[in-house]
PDB file of C-alpha atoms and ligand atoms in Angstrom:
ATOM      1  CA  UNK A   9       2.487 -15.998 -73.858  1.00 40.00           C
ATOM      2  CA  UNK A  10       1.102 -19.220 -75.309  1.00 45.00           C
ATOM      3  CA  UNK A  11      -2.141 -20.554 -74.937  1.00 43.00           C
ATOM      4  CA  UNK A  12      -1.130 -23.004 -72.137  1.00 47.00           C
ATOM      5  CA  UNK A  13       0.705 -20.356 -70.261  1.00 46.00           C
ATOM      6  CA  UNK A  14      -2.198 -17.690 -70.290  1.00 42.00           C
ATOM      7  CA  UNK A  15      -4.706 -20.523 -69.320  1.00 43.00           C
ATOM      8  CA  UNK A  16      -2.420 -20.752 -66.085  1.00 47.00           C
ATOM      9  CA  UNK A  17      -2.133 -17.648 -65.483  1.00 44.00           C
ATOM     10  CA  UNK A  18      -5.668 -16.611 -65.561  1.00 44.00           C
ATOM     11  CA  UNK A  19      -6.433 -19.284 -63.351  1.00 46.00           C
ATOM     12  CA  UNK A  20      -3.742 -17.634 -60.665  1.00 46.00           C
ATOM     13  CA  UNK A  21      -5.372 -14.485 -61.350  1.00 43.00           C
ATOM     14  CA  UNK A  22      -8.604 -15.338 -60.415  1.00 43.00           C
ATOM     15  CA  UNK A  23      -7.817 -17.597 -57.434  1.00 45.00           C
ATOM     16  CA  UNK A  24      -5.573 -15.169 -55.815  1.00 42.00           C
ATOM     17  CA  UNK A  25      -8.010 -12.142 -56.480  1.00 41.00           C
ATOM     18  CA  UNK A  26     -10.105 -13.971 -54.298  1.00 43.00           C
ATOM     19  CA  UNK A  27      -7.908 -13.792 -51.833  1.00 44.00           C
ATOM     20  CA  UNK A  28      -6.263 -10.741 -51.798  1.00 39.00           C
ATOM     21  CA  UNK A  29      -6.335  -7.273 -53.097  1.00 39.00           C
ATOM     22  CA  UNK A  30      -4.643  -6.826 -56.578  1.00 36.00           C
ATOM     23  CA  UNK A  31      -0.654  -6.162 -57.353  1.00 37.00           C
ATOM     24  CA  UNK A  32       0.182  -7.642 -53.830  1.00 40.00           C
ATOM     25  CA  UNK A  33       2.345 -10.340 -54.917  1.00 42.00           C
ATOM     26  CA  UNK A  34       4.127  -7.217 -56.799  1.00 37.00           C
ATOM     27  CA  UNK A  35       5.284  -6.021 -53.354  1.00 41.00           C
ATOM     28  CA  UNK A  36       9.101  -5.952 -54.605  1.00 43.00           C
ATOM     29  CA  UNK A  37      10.931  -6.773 -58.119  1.00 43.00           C
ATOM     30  CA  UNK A  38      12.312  -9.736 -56.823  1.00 46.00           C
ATOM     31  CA  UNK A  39       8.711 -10.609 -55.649  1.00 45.00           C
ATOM     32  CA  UNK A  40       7.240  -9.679 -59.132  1.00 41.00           C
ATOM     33  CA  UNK A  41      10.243 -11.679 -60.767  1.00 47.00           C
ATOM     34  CA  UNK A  42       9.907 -14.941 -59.439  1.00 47.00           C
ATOM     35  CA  UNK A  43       6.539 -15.425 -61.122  1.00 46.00           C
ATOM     36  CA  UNK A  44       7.084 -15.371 -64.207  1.00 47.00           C
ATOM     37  CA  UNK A  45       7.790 -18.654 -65.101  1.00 47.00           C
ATOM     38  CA  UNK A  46       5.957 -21.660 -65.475  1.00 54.00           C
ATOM     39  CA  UNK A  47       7.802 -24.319 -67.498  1.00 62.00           C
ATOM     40  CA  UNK A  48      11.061 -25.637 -66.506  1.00 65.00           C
ATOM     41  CA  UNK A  49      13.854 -24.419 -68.460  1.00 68.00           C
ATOM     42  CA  UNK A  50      16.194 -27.571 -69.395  1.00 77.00           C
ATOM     43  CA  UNK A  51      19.707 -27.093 -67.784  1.00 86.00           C
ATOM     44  CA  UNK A  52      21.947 -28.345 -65.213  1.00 94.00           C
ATOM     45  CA  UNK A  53      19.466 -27.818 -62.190  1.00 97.00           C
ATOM     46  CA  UNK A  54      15.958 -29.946 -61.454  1.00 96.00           C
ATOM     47  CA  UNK A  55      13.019 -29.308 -59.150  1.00 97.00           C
ATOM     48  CA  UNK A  56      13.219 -31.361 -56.703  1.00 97.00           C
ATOM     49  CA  UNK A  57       9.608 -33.235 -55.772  1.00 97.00           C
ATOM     50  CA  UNK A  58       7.900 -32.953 -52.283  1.00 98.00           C
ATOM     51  CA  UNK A  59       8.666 -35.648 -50.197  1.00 97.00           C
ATOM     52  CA  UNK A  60       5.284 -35.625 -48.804  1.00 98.00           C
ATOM     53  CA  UNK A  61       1.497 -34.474 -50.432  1.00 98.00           C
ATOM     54  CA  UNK A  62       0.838 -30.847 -50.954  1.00 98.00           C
ATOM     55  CA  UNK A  63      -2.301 -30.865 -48.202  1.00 98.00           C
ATOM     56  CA  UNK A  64      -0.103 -32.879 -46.074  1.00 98.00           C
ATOM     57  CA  UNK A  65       0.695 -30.210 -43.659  1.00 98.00           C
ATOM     58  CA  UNK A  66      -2.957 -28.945 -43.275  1.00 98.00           C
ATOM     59  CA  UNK A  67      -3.612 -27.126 -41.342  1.00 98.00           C
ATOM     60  CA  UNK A  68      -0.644 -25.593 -40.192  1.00 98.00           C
ATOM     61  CA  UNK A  69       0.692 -24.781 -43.970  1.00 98.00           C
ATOM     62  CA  UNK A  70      -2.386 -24.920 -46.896  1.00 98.00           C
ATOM     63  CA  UNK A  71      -2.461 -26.562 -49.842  1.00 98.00           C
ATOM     64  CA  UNK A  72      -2.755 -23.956 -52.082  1.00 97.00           C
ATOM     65  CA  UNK A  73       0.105 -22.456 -50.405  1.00 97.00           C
ATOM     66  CA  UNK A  74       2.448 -25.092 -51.069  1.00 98.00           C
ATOM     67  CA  UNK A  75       1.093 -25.752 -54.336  1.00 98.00           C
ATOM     68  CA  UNK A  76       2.202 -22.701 -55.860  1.00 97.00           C
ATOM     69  CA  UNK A  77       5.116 -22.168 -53.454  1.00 98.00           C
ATOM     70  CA  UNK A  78       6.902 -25.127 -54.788  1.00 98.00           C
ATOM     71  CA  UNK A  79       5.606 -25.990 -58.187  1.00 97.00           C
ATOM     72  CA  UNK A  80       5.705 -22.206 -59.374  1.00 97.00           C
ATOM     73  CA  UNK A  81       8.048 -19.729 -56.882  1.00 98.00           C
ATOM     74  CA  UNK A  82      10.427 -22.831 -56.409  1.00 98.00           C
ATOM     75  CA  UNK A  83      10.302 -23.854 -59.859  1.00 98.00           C
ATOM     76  CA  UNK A  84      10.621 -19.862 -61.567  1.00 97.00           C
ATOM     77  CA  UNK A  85      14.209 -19.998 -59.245  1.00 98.00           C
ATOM     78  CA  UNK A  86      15.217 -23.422 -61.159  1.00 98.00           C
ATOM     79  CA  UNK A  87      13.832 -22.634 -64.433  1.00 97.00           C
ATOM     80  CA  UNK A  88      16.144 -18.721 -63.855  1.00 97.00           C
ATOM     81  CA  UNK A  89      18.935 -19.947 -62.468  1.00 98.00           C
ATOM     82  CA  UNK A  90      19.206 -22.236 -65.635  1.00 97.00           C
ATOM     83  CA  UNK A  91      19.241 -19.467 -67.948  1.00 96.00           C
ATOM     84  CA  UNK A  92      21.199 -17.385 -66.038  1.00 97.00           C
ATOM     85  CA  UNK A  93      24.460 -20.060 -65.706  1.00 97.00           C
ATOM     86  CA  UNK A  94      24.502 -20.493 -69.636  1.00 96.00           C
ATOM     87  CA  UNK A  95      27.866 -20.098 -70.696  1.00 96.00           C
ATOM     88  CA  UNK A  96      29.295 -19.582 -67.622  1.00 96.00           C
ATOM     89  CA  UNK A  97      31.843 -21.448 -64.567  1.00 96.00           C
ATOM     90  CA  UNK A  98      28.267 -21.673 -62.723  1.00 97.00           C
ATOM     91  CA  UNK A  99      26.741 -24.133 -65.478  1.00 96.00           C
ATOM     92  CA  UNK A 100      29.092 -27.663 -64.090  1.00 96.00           C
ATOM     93  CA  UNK A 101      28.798 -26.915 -60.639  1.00 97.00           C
ATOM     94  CA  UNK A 102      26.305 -28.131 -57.767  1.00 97.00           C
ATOM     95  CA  UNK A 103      24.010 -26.048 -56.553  1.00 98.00           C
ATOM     96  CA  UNK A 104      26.378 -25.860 -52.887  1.00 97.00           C
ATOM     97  CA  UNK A 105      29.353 -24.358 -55.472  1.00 97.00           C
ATOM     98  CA  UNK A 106      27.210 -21.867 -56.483  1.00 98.00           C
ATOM     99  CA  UNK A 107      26.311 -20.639 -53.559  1.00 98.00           C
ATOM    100  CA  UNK A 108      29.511 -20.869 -51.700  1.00 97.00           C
ATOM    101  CA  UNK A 109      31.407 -19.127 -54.875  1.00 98.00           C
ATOM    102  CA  UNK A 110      27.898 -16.623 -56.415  1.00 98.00           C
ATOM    103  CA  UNK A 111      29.203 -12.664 -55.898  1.00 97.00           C
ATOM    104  CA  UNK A 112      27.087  -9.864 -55.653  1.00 97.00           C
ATOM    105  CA  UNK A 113      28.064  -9.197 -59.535  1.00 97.00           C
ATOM    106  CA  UNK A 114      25.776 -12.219 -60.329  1.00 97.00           C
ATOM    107  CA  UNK A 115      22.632 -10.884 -59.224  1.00 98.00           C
ATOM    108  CA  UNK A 116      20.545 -13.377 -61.243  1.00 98.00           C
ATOM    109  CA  UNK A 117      22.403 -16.370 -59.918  1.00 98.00           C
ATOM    110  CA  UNK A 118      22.793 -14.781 -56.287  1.00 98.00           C
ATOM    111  CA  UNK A 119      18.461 -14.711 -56.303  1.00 98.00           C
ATOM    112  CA  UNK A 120      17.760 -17.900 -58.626  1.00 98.00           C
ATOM    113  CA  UNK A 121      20.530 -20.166 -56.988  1.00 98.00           C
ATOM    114  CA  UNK A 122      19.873 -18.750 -53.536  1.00 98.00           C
ATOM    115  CA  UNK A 123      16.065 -19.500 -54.326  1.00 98.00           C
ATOM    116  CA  UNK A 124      17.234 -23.208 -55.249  1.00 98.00           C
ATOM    117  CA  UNK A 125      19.307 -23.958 -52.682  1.00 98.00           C
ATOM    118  CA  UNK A 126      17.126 -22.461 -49.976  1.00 98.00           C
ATOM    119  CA  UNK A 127      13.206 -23.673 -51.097  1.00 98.00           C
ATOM    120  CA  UNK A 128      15.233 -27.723 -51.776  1.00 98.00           C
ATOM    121  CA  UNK A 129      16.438 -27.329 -47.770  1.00 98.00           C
ATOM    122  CA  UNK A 130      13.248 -26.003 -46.603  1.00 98.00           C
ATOM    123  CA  UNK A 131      11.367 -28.663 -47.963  1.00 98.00           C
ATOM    124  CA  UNK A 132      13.460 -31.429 -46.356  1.00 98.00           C
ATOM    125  CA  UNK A 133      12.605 -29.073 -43.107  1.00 98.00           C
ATOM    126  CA  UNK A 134       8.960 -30.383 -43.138  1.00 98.00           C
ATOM    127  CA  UNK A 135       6.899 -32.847 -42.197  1.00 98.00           C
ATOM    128  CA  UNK A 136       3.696 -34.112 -41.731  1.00 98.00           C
ATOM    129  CA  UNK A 137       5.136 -35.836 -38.888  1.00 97.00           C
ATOM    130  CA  UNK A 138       6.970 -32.963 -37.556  1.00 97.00           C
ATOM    131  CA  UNK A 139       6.706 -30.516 -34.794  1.00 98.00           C
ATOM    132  CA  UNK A 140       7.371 -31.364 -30.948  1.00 97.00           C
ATOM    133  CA  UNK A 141      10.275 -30.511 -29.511  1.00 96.00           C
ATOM    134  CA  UNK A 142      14.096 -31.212 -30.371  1.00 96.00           C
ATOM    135  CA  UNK A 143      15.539 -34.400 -28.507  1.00 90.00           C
ATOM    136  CA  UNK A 144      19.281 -35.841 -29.688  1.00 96.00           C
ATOM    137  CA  UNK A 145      22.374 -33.926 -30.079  1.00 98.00           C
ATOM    138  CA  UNK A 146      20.957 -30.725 -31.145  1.00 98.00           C
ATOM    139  CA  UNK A 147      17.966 -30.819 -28.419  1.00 98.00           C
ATOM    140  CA  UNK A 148      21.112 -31.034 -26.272  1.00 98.00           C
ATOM    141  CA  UNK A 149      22.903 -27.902 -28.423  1.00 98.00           C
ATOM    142  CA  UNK A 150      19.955 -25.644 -28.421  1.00 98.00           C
ATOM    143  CA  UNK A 151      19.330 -25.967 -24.329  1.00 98.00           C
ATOM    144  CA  UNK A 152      22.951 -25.302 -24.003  1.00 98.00           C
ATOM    145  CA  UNK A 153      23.022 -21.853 -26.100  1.00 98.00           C
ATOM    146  CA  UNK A 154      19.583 -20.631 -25.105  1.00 98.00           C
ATOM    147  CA  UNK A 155      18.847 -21.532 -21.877  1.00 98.00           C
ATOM    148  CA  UNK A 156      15.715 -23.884 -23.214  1.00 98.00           C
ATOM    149  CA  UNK A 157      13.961 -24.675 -26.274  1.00 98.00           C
ATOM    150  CA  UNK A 158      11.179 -21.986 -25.607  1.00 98.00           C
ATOM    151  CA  UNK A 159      13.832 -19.236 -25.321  1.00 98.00           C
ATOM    152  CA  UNK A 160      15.088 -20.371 -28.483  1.00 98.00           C
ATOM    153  CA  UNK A 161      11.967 -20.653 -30.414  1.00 98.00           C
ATOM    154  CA  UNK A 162      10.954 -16.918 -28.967  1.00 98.00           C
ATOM    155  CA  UNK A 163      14.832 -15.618 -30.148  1.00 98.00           C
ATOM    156  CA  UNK A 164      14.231 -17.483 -33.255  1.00 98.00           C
ATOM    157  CA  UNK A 165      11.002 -16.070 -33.811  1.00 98.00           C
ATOM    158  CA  UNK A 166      12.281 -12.652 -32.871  1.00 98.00           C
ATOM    159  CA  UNK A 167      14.395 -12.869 -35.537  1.00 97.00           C
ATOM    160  CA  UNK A 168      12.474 -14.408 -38.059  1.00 98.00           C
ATOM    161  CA  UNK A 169       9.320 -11.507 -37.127  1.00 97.00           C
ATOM    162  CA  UNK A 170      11.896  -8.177 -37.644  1.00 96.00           C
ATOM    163  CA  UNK A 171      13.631  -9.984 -41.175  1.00 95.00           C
ATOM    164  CA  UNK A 172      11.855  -6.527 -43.368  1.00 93.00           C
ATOM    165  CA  UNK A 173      10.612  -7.185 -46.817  1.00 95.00           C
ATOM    166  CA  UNK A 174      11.353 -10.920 -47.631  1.00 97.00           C
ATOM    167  CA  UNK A 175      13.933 -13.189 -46.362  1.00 98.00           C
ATOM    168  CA  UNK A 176      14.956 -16.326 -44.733  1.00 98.00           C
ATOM    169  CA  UNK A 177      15.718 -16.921 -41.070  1.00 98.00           C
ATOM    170  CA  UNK A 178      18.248 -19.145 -39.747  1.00 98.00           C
ATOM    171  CA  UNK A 179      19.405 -21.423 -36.908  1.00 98.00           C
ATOM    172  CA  UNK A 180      23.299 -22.326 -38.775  1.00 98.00           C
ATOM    173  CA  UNK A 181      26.205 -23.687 -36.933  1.00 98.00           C
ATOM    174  CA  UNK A 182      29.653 -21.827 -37.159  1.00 97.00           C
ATOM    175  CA  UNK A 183      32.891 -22.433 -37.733  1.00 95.00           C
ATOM    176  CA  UNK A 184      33.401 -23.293 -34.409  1.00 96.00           C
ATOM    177  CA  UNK A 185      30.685 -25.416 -34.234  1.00 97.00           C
ATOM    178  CA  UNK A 186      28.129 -23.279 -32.598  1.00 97.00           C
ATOM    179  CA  UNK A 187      24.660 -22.309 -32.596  1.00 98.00           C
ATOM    180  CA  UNK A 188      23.633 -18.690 -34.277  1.00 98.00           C
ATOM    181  CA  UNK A 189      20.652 -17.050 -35.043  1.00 98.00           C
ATOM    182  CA  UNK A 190      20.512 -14.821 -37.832  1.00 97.00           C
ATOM    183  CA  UNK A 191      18.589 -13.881 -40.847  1.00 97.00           C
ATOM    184  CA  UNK A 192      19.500 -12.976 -44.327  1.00 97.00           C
ATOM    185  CA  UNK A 193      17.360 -10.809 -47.068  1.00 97.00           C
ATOM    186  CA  UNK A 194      15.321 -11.746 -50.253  1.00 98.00           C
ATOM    187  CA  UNK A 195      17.114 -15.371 -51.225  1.00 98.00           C
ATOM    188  CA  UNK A 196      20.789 -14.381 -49.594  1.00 98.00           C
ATOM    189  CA  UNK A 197      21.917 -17.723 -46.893  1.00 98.00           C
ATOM    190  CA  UNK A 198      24.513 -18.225 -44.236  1.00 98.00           C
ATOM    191  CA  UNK A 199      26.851 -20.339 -46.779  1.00 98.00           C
ATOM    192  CA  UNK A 200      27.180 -17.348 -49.668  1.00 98.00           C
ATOM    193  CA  UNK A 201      30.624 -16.555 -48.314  1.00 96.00           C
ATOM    194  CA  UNK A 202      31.172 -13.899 -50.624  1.00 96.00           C
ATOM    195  CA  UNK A 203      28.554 -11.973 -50.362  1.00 97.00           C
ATOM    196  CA  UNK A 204      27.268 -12.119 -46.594  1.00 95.00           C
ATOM    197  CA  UNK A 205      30.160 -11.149 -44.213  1.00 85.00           C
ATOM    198  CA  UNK A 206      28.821 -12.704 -41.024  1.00 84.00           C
ATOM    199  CA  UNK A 207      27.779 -14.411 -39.777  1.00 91.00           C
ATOM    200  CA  UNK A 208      28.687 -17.375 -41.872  1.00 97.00           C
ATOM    201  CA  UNK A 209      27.824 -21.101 -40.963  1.00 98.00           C
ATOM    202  CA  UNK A 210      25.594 -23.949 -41.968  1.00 98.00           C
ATOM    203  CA  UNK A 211      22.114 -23.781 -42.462  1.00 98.00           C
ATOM    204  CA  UNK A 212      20.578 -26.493 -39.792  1.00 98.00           C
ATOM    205  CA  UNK A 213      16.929 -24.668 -39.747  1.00 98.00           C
ATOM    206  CA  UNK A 214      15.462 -22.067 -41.931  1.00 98.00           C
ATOM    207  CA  UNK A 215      12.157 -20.302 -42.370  1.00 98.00           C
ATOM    208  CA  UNK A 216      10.923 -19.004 -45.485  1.00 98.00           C
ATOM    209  CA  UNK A 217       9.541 -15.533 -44.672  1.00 98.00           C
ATOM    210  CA  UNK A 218       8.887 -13.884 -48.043  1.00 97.00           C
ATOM    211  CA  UNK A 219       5.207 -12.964 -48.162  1.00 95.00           C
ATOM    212  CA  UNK A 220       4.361 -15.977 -50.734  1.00 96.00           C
ATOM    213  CA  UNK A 221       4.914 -18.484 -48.039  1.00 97.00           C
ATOM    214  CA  UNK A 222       2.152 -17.641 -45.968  1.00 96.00           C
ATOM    215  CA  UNK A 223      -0.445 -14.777 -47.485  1.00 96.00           C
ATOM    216  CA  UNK A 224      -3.068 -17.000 -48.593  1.00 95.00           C
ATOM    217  CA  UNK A 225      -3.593 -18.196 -45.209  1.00 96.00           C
ATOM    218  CA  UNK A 226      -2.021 -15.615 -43.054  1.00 95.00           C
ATOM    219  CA  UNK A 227      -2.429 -12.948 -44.644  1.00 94.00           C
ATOM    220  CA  UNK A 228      -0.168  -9.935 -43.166  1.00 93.00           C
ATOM    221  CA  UNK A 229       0.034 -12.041 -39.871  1.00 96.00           C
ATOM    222  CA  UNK A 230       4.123 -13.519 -40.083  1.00 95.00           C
ATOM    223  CA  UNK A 231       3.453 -14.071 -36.660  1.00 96.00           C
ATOM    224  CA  UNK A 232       0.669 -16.980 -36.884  1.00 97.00           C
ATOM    225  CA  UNK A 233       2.369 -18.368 -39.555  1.00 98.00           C
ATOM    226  CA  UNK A 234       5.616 -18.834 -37.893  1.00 98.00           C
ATOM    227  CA  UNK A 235       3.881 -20.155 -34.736  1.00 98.00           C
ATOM    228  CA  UNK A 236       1.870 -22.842 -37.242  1.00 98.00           C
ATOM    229  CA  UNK A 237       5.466 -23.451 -38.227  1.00 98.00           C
ATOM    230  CA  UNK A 238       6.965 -25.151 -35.217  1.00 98.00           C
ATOM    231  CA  UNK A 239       4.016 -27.663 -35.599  1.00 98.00           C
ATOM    232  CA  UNK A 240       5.646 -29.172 -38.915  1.00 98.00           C
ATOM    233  CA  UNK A 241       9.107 -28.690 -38.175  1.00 98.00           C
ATOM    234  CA  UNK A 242      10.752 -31.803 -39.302  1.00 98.00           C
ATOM    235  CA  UNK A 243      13.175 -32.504 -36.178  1.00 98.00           C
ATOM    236  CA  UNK A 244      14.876 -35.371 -37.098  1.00 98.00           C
ATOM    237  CA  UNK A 245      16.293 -33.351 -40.526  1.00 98.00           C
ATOM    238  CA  UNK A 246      17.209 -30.679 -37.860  1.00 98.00           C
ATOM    239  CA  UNK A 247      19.371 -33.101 -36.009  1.00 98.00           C
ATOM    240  CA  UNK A 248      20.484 -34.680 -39.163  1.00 98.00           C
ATOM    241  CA  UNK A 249      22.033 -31.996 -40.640  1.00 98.00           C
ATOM    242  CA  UNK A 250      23.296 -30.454 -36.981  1.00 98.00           C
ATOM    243  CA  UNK A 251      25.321 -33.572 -36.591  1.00 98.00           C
ATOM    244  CA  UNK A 252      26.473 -33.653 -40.225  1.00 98.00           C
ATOM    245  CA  UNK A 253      27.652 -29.891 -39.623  1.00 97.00           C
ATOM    246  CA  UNK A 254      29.335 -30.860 -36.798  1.00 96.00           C
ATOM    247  CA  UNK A 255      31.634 -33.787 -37.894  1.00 92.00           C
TER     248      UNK A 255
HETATM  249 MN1   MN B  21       9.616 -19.119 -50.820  1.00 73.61          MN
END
């Protein structure tokens, strides 16, 4: 560890032992894993920045929260997933080939391109601006599958509460252009056709629920965090990417 890395990390130390009983973040390998890392590895995949100011979404999602959610989890999955595609098919394609061609044979590139893909989507998810509820085309789809947009957001959040361990849940649009609910574990997603048999579809909503998006603030409570969620749901992305998914 050099001197800049061990600077860094005893500053994490400290601020998250003020927060939280010791070896917590170590609640899985995968957990432990993704934490590692602090300078981007050069390669074929980039961070992508924030499209709004880490304190932005006070106080719904904290700063400190999305400070080291993006510039540290997110960027330990880039900085991985780099090393992990050296020298092979998975180094020339986009992040979207990965995941629609990863196997579970690739576990580093299953986790570290699954991290990539779904932490660059989530982001585009939020918004200072956000929250409300959904108008346009998929404000239309959603009252149509679920009866209303509170029956949704109580399935959704069904789903998203009983996800064990870590995981992502998802509101995705199948191949027959449907609305589904479902969730997938650790960094797995709707589109990694090879490795999760159904259901399959495209992502048009997701929620982080691994433990690191919410502990500092939430502590053990998924359930407040995934209620302070709905307030900076970006809406217009939602519909964006429903009607792309549709055409
Ligand atoms: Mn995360």
């Amino acid at each position: 560890m050099n001197k800049r890395n061990f600077l860094r990390t005893g500053l994490f130390v400290t601020a998250a032992s003020l927060f939280k009983p010791r070896n917590l973040w170590a609640e899985s390998p995968l957990e432990q894993m993704d934490f590692n890392e602090e300078d981007q590895t050069p390669g074929p995949f980039t961070l992508p920045a924030l499209a709004f100011a880490t304190d932005a979404l006070e106080p719904h999602f904290d700063k400190m929260t999305m400070e080291i959610h993006h510039d540290r989890h997110h960027n330990a999955y880039v900085t991985n997933l780099n090393k992990a595609v050296v020298g092979t098919p998975f180094a020339t394609m986009s992040i979207e080939q990965v995941i629609a061609n990863v196997t579970s044979k690739d576990p580093l590139i299953r986790n570290n391109g699954g991290g990539h893909f779904n932490h660059t989507l989530f982001w585009t998810l939020l918004s200072p601006q956000g929250g409300g509820t959904p108008s346009g085309n998929v404000g239309a789809a959603i009252t149509a599958k679920f009866g209303s947009f509170d029956k949704f957001k109580e399935a959704f959040t069904t789903e998203a509460t009983s996800r064990f361990g870590s995981g992502w849940a998802w509101l995705s649009v199948n191949s027959k252009g449907e609305l589904f609910i479902s969730s997938t574990p650790n960094q797995d997603n709707p589109l990694m056709s090879k490795i999760v048999k159904k259901p399959l579809g495209k992502p048009v909503l997701a929620l982080d629920v691994w433990e690191h998006a919410y502990y500092l603030k939430y502590q053990n409570k998924r359930a407040d965090y995934i209620k302070a969620f709905w307030n900076v749901l970006n809406w217009a992305e939602v519909e964006k990417r429903y009607n792309a998914a549709k055409a």
